[in-house]
């Protein structure tokens, strides 16, 4: 596929599914690369402030991610509602977009106010240390209040993608991340004559950049430069009907709950690993960081799947919709499988780059070798990641929630029992993670194969 062709607008209901999926995913991968770079730069600049600042931004960001989970769930609902909508009904599409926008804005305001006032309690529940709490509260409160505007950006980008436009959201996300990186440099350490704002500067940079993105996207919708023109003079069309409200929250509600369970699993696994000591936590943190960054590319393929599948369902082509799920599963399996093989082969070098402690090396190498299983473990995870979003594309987020909940029980149960009753020590936890991946991917594949998504 030629580079210029990757960025051209494609109709997911026609032509090669492989080319369309790769084109869509590639544009999301570009944003992911930007996201990783900006996060690493942010970590570098914050690290100049000391360990407490790193912890404050980390825990404050985790708390804000909980709020983000809610609006991201609304964004996921647009894949089914807009992606599967009759594109010829321009008037109906415009009214639907207005109602979804109203839901996004109201939700953002509620989350912003709730987040601001619940900041100390929420951060304490997340286990924030007393010496970090004050800075974490400042970070979280800035992000929360700014979320009145900034939280809209991410579901807006998903809304535009659901209408088959991948290129412009890619540009705007890249722009927002570039602005954030620039503001990080200026605000955190006070470079180029700006006041040194520290942790607050990190919060303001992410908030201002996303807010700019929100305003720009809303402006383009108002001018009619997107898939629908939004007339802000007729406010009566922003009134949300019970049907749309039910559809949005039926899809986003289960997706949000899954996101919260995902956060719970991370916290539970951290607690279990912590029982083996600080060095075990260091090894786990190294492995999880690489897994999180690499899995983001897989999540991008999952997002592509939801868009392609929902658009084909909108035209009534069930056969092509089903095929898109399997095609993207293969693409993701190859992608993450290769990454898994690389992690397996280079485990010693990866862990050794971050730590020379022999115990950390041994546990970290075991983490990569066991969880990847020479790439096989990541293949199961890759398939689950895609089919999770395939179900979302048809408006079913309950099935992935139930499967993920079952996986959580299995993974945490094994993580507690294997080290204790089978003498596997820390390796028992790594095996539990692998078992969770295998269960998750294989179960969703079986349910997709038997046509659960059609019901």
XYZ file of C-alpha atoms in Angstrom:
455
model
C 0.000 0.000 0.000
C 1.475 3.359 -1.053
C 1.905 5.986 1.680
C -0.459 8.570 0.060
C -3.172 5.903 -0.198
C -3.007 5.232 3.532
C -4.463 8.654 4.300
C -7.194 8.805 1.681
C -10.795 8.499 2.849
C -12.054 4.953 2.412
C -15.523 3.479 2.347
C -15.378 0.533 4.798
C -18.397 -1.062 3.107
C -16.542 -1.561 -0.190
C -13.191 -2.789 -1.454
C -10.438 -4.610 0.403
C -11.075 -5.046 4.113
C -7.370 -5.548 4.736
C -6.389 -2.279 3.030
C -9.178 -0.346 4.735
C -8.359 -1.746 8.167
C -4.628 -1.109 7.766
C -5.311 2.432 6.553
C -7.596 3.191 9.503
C -5.281 1.539 12.028
C -2.136 3.191 10.672
C -3.601 6.640 11.232
C -4.456 5.670 14.802
C -0.961 4.218 15.280
C 0.553 7.569 14.347
C -1.382 9.159 17.212
C -0.285 6.372 19.546
C 3.386 6.991 18.718
C 2.847 10.696 19.453
C 1.072 9.796 22.703
C 3.939 7.587 23.876
C 6.542 10.243 23.038
C 4.593 12.998 24.816
C 4.075 10.786 27.881
C 7.780 9.999 28.068
C 8.679 13.686 27.697
C 6.148 14.571 30.387
C 7.661 11.953 32.697
C 11.163 13.286 31.984
C 10.276 16.894 32.822
C 8.225 15.973 35.888
C 11.097 13.770 37.102
C 13.188 16.935 37.436
C 10.811 17.959 40.246
C 11.510 14.854 42.327
C 9.926 11.528 43.261
C 6.895 13.067 44.982
C 5.996 15.020 41.840
C 6.240 11.866 39.719
C 3.940 10.059 42.141
C 1.488 12.990 42.260
C 1.152 13.181 38.481
C 0.915 9.396 38.256
C -1.835 8.957 40.847
C -3.606 12.169 39.814
C -3.574 11.017 36.214
C -4.947 7.623 37.235
C -7.815 9.317 39.070
C -8.583 11.532 36.077
C -8.514 8.438 33.862
C -11.565 7.239 35.793
C -13.459 10.346 34.635
C -12.093 9.836 31.131
C -13.444 6.286 31.131
C -16.996 7.631 31.310
C -16.730 10.055 28.364
C -14.704 7.549 26.357
C -17.600 5.142 26.820
C -19.920 7.723 25.254
C -17.440 7.997 22.400
C -17.585 4.229 21.920
C -21.381 4.417 21.612
C -20.997 6.654 18.544
C -19.419 3.794 16.595
C -22.729 1.981 16.656
C -25.107 4.964 16.647
C -23.384 7.075 13.972
C -21.440 4.358 12.165
C -24.611 2.347 11.649
C -26.824 5.346 10.837
C -28.313 5.874 7.377
C -25.880 8.380 5.854
C -28.504 9.579 3.379
C -30.685 10.889 6.212
C -28.712 14.106 6.733
C -31.396 15.745 8.845
C -31.706 12.746 11.147
C -27.925 12.470 11.440
C -27.629 16.136 12.415
C -30.252 15.755 15.145
C -28.555 12.604 16.458
C -25.173 14.349 16.640
C -26.704 17.278 18.527
C -28.211 14.966 21.123
C -24.939 13.084 21.599
C -23.119 16.407 21.991
C -25.615 17.441 24.665
C -25.001 14.180 26.534
C -21.223 14.674 26.300
C -21.411 18.247 27.612
C -23.771 17.481 30.488
C -21.698 14.451 31.486
C -18.488 16.503 31.349
C -19.944 19.180 33.629
C -21.167 16.607 36.163
C -17.817 14.789 36.138
C -15.876 18.042 36.432
C -17.796 19.287 39.460
C -17.915 15.861 41.089
C -14.211 15.311 40.475
C -13.240 18.672 41.946
C -15.078 18.183 45.232
C -14.288 14.468 45.623
C -10.572 14.865 44.847
C -9.103 14.294 48.350
C -11.383 11.339 49.123
C -10.917 9.666 45.733
C -7.141 10.025 45.822
C -6.993 8.622 49.349
C -9.083 5.643 48.235
C -6.527 5.077 45.474
C -3.840 4.791 48.131
C -2.126 8.166 47.735
C 0.629 8.690 50.307
C 0.170 11.695 52.668
C 3.328 13.400 51.393
C 1.987 13.225 47.828
C -1.692 13.983 48.467
C -1.602 17.794 48.283
C 0.153 17.873 44.901
C -2.048 15.074 43.552
C -5.181 16.994 44.592
C -3.948 20.104 42.768
C -3.249 18.088 39.614
C -6.585 16.264 39.681
C -8.655 19.370 40.435
C -7.144 21.331 37.547
C -7.790 18.453 35.152
C -11.321 17.973 36.514
C -12.489 21.584 36.234
C -10.801 21.976 32.873
C -12.664 18.847 31.856
C -15.818 20.942 31.393
C -14.274 21.762 28.011
C -11.353 19.362 27.570
C -13.220 16.097 28.213
C -15.277 16.633 25.044
C -12.268 16.315 22.744
C -11.803 12.560 22.880
C -15.436 11.471 22.272
C -15.662 14.141 19.543
C -12.682 12.567 17.784
C -14.334 9.143 18.020
C -17.592 10.579 16.685
C -15.832 11.912 13.587
C -13.995 8.617 13.056
C -17.281 6.731 13.236
C -18.339 8.711 10.142
C -15.332 7.244 8.224
C -13.093 10.301 8.562
C -9.825 9.078 10.078
C -7.437 11.680 8.674
C -8.672 14.856 10.343
C -8.987 13.355 13.843
C -5.434 12.053 13.385
C -4.209 15.574 12.615
C -6.108 17.149 15.504
C -4.952 14.559 18.040
C -1.362 15.067 16.854
C -1.856 18.840 17.175
C -3.252 18.524 20.698
C -0.355 16.301 21.764
C 2.170 18.697 20.206
C 0.591 21.598 22.118
C 0.689 19.550 25.320
C 4.386 18.724 24.855
C 5.181 22.391 24.237
C 3.211 23.577 27.260
C 4.788 20.847 29.405
C 8.203 22.241 28.519
C 7.127 25.804 29.302
C 4.962 25.268 32.382
C 6.513 22.436 34.402
C 10.038 23.808 34.788
C 9.367 27.423 33.828
C 11.407 27.495 30.633
C 11.681 30.493 28.268
C 10.623 32.965 30.940
C 7.387 31.216 31.972
C 6.745 30.775 35.709
C 7.702 27.383 37.139
C 4.384 25.693 37.894
C 5.571 22.174 38.664
C 2.832 19.557 38.991
C 0.151 22.182 38.314
C 1.920 22.985 35.043
C 1.621 19.364 33.942
C -2.118 19.510 34.632
C -2.610 22.816 32.839
C -0.717 21.653 29.745
C -2.902 18.577 29.206
C -6.080 20.514 30.034
C -5.414 23.510 27.785
C -4.304 21.388 24.826
C -7.398 19.156 24.923
C -9.649 22.196 25.437
C -8.189 23.790 22.301
C -8.912 20.564 20.428
C -12.518 20.548 21.663
C -13.138 24.139 20.579
C -11.605 23.553 17.139
C -13.666 20.410 16.471
C -16.894 22.070 17.622
C -16.080 25.035 15.392
C -15.582 22.786 12.380
C -18.876 21.028 13.044
C -20.581 24.420 13.265
C -19.100 25.487 9.919
C -20.169 22.251 8.255
C -16.617 21.120 7.537
C -17.286 17.676 8.980
C -19.766 14.872 8.308
C -22.625 16.927 9.772
C -23.299 20.644 10.158
C -24.379 21.660 13.637
C -26.569 24.755 13.830
C -26.163 26.288 17.280
C -29.040 28.686 16.690
C -31.643 25.938 16.975
C -31.074 24.784 20.546
C -34.312 22.809 20.683
C -32.642 20.025 18.682
C -30.153 19.513 21.511
C -32.977 18.145 23.647
C -32.139 14.492 24.259
C -34.876 11.971 23.494
C -35.342 8.954 25.790
C -34.469 6.632 22.886
C -31.070 8.223 22.220
C -30.310 8.556 25.934
C -31.091 4.875 26.475
C -28.973 3.812 23.491
C -25.955 5.885 24.543
C -25.956 4.790 28.153
C -26.787 1.171 27.335
C -23.565 0.998 25.320
C -21.390 3.396 27.312
C -22.570 2.214 30.723
C -21.285 -1.344 30.358
C -18.121 -0.103 28.636
C -17.466 2.313 31.496
C -18.045 -0.440 34.048
C -15.539 -2.630 32.221
C -13.031 0.220 32.355
C -13.525 0.533 36.110
C -13.045 -3.218 36.535
C -9.872 -2.909 34.461
C -8.602 -0.250 36.881
C -9.554 -2.476 39.824
C -7.580 -5.399 38.387
C -4.480 -3.232 38.016
C -4.777 -2.090 41.630
C -5.437 -5.649 42.850
C -2.460 -7.036 40.936
C -0.257 -4.248 42.291
C -1.318 -5.213 45.805
C -0.590 -8.897 45.217
C 2.801 -8.194 43.651
C 3.632 -5.759 46.475
C 3.441 -8.657 48.940
C 6.650 -9.957 47.330
C 8.497 -6.708 48.027
C 9.664 -3.516 46.362
C 11.930 -5.303 43.885
C 8.985 -7.373 42.643
C 7.002 -4.166 42.156
C 9.877 -2.703 40.154
C 9.960 -5.737 37.858
C 6.176 -5.674 37.458
C 6.174 -1.940 36.705
C 8.759 -2.352 33.944
C 6.809 -5.183 32.354
C 3.454 -3.443 32.665
C 4.753 -0.232 31.116
C 5.930 -2.070 28.010
C 2.708 -4.071 27.886
C 0.608 -0.899 28.200
C 2.446 0.915 25.429
C 2.416 -2.052 23.040
C -1.213 -2.952 23.757
C -2.275 0.564 22.770
C -1.477 -0.338 19.162
C -3.790 -3.321 19.567
C -6.533 -1.113 20.994
C -6.223 0.988 17.832
C -6.987 -2.059 15.692
C -9.946 -2.728 17.972
C -11.214 0.796 17.354
C -10.860 0.226 13.618
C -12.898 -2.953 13.969
C -15.798 -1.144 15.649
C -15.872 1.482 12.893
C -15.673 -0.953 9.976
C -18.118 -3.458 11.448
C -20.749 -0.877 12.424
C -20.648 0.780 8.999
C -21.198 -2.568 7.288
C -24.062 -3.383 9.615
C -25.544 -0.029 8.661
C -25.747 -1.225 5.058
C -27.138 -4.607 6.111
C -24.052 -6.566 5.006
C -23.771 -9.056 7.885
C -21.313 -11.288 6.035
C -18.817 -8.482 5.464
C -19.347 -7.223 9.021
C -18.446 -10.634 10.434
C -15.478 -10.954 8.096
C -14.142 -7.588 9.271
C -13.979 -8.931 12.818
C -11.847 -11.894 11.788
C -9.651 -9.888 9.394
C -8.802 -7.401 12.106
C -8.228 -10.222 14.588
C -5.566 -11.636 12.268
C -3.979 -8.199 11.743
C -3.809 -7.609 15.482
C -2.591 -11.133 16.220
C 0.305 -10.698 13.795
C 1.129 -7.247 15.189
C 1.081 -8.120 18.886
C 2.436 -11.604 18.242
C 5.572 -10.106 16.695
C 5.857 -7.626 19.575
C 5.499 -10.534 22.009
C 8.302 -12.446 20.285
C 10.550 -9.370 20.475
C 9.814 -8.949 24.194
C 10.461 -12.664 24.755
C 13.794 -12.562 22.928
C 15.027 -9.254 24.347
C 13.660 -9.615 27.880
C 17.092 -9.483 29.512
C 18.143 -6.354 27.629
C 14.817 -4.588 28.270
C 14.842 -5.163 32.023
C 18.593 -4.573 32.231
C 18.197 -1.126 30.703
C 16.111 -0.039 33.697
C 17.703 -2.011 36.519
C 20.949 -3.858 37.252
C 19.636 -5.451 40.430
C 19.833 -9.228 39.948
C 16.477 -9.928 41.622
C 14.699 -7.345 39.483
C 16.417 -8.801 36.411
C 15.341 -12.348 37.248
C 11.733 -11.440 38.030
C 11.439 -9.018 35.106
C 12.835 -11.500 32.594
C 10.439 -14.143 33.918
C 7.557 -11.669 33.535
C 8.277 -11.116 29.839
C 9.043 -14.767 29.077
C 5.940 -16.148 30.819
C 3.318 -13.533 29.877
C 4.332 -13.405 26.210
C 4.859 -17.185 25.903
C 7.018 -16.491 22.823
C 4.231 -14.311 21.391
C 1.392 -16.805 21.896
C 0.039 -15.047 24.980
C -0.104 -11.739 23.154
C -1.942 -13.365 20.240
C -4.824 -14.343 22.528
C -4.859 -10.849 24.004
C -4.843 -9.370 20.480
C -7.887 -11.373 19.393
C -9.775 -10.424 22.557
C -8.947 -6.752 22.082
C -10.385 -6.736 18.563
C -13.503 -8.797 19.212
C -14.292 -6.754 22.315
C -14.707 -3.766 20.013
C -16.465 -5.854 17.379
C -19.238 -6.446 19.911
C -19.234 -2.723 20.739
C -19.671 -1.972 17.038
C -23.056 -3.697 17.134
C -23.979 -1.977 20.389
C -23.247 -4.943 22.669
C -20.854 -3.971 25.450
C -22.472 -6.314 27.987
C -20.909 -9.465 26.525
C -17.312 -8.115 26.711
C -18.051 -6.870 30.238
C -19.169 -10.322 31.399
C -16.174 -12.022 29.780
C -13.775 -9.480 31.252
C -15.349 -9.853 34.693
C -14.901 -13.633 34.500
C -11.300 -13.102 33.417
C -10.753 -10.810 36.406
C -11.958 -13.501 38.797
C -9.736 -16.124 37.157
C -6.646 -13.909 37.009
C -6.868 -12.585 40.559
C -7.811 -16.032 41.896
C -4.800 -17.653 40.244
C -2.508 -14.792 41.265
C -3.460 -15.425 44.885
C -3.435 -19.233 44.809
C -0.559 -20.254 42.509
C 2.204 -18.630 44.572
C 0.712 -19.779 47.885
C -0.443 -23.339 47.213
C 1.787 -24.452 44.331
C 5.087 -22.930 45.416
C 5.470 -20.880 42.235
C 6.318 -17.661 44.068
C 6.215 -14.532 41.858
C 6.078 -16.659 38.700
C 2.603 -17.765 39.756
C 1.397 -14.189 39.266
C 2.934 -14.023 35.792
C 1.208 -17.330 34.919
C -2.094 -15.888 36.170
C -1.706 -12.938 33.779
C -1.050 -15.326 30.881
C -4.069 -17.457 31.828
C -6.253 -14.356 31.856
C -5.126 -13.416 28.335
C -5.807 -16.914 26.990
C -9.260 -17.087 28.588
C -10.232 -13.598 27.412
C -9.232 -14.041 23.779
C -10.514 -17.589 23.339
C -13.882 -16.922 25.018
C -14.645 -13.831 22.923
C -13.575 -15.708 19.778
C -16.006 -18.534 20.561
C -18.868 -16.127 21.287
C -18.179 -14.167 18.095
C -17.973 -17.381 16.079
C -21.351 -18.654 17.271
C -22.968 -15.322 16.397
C -23.577 -13.872 19.853
C -22.956 -10.407 18.325
C -25.993 -10.778 16.022
C -28.457 -11.027 18.925
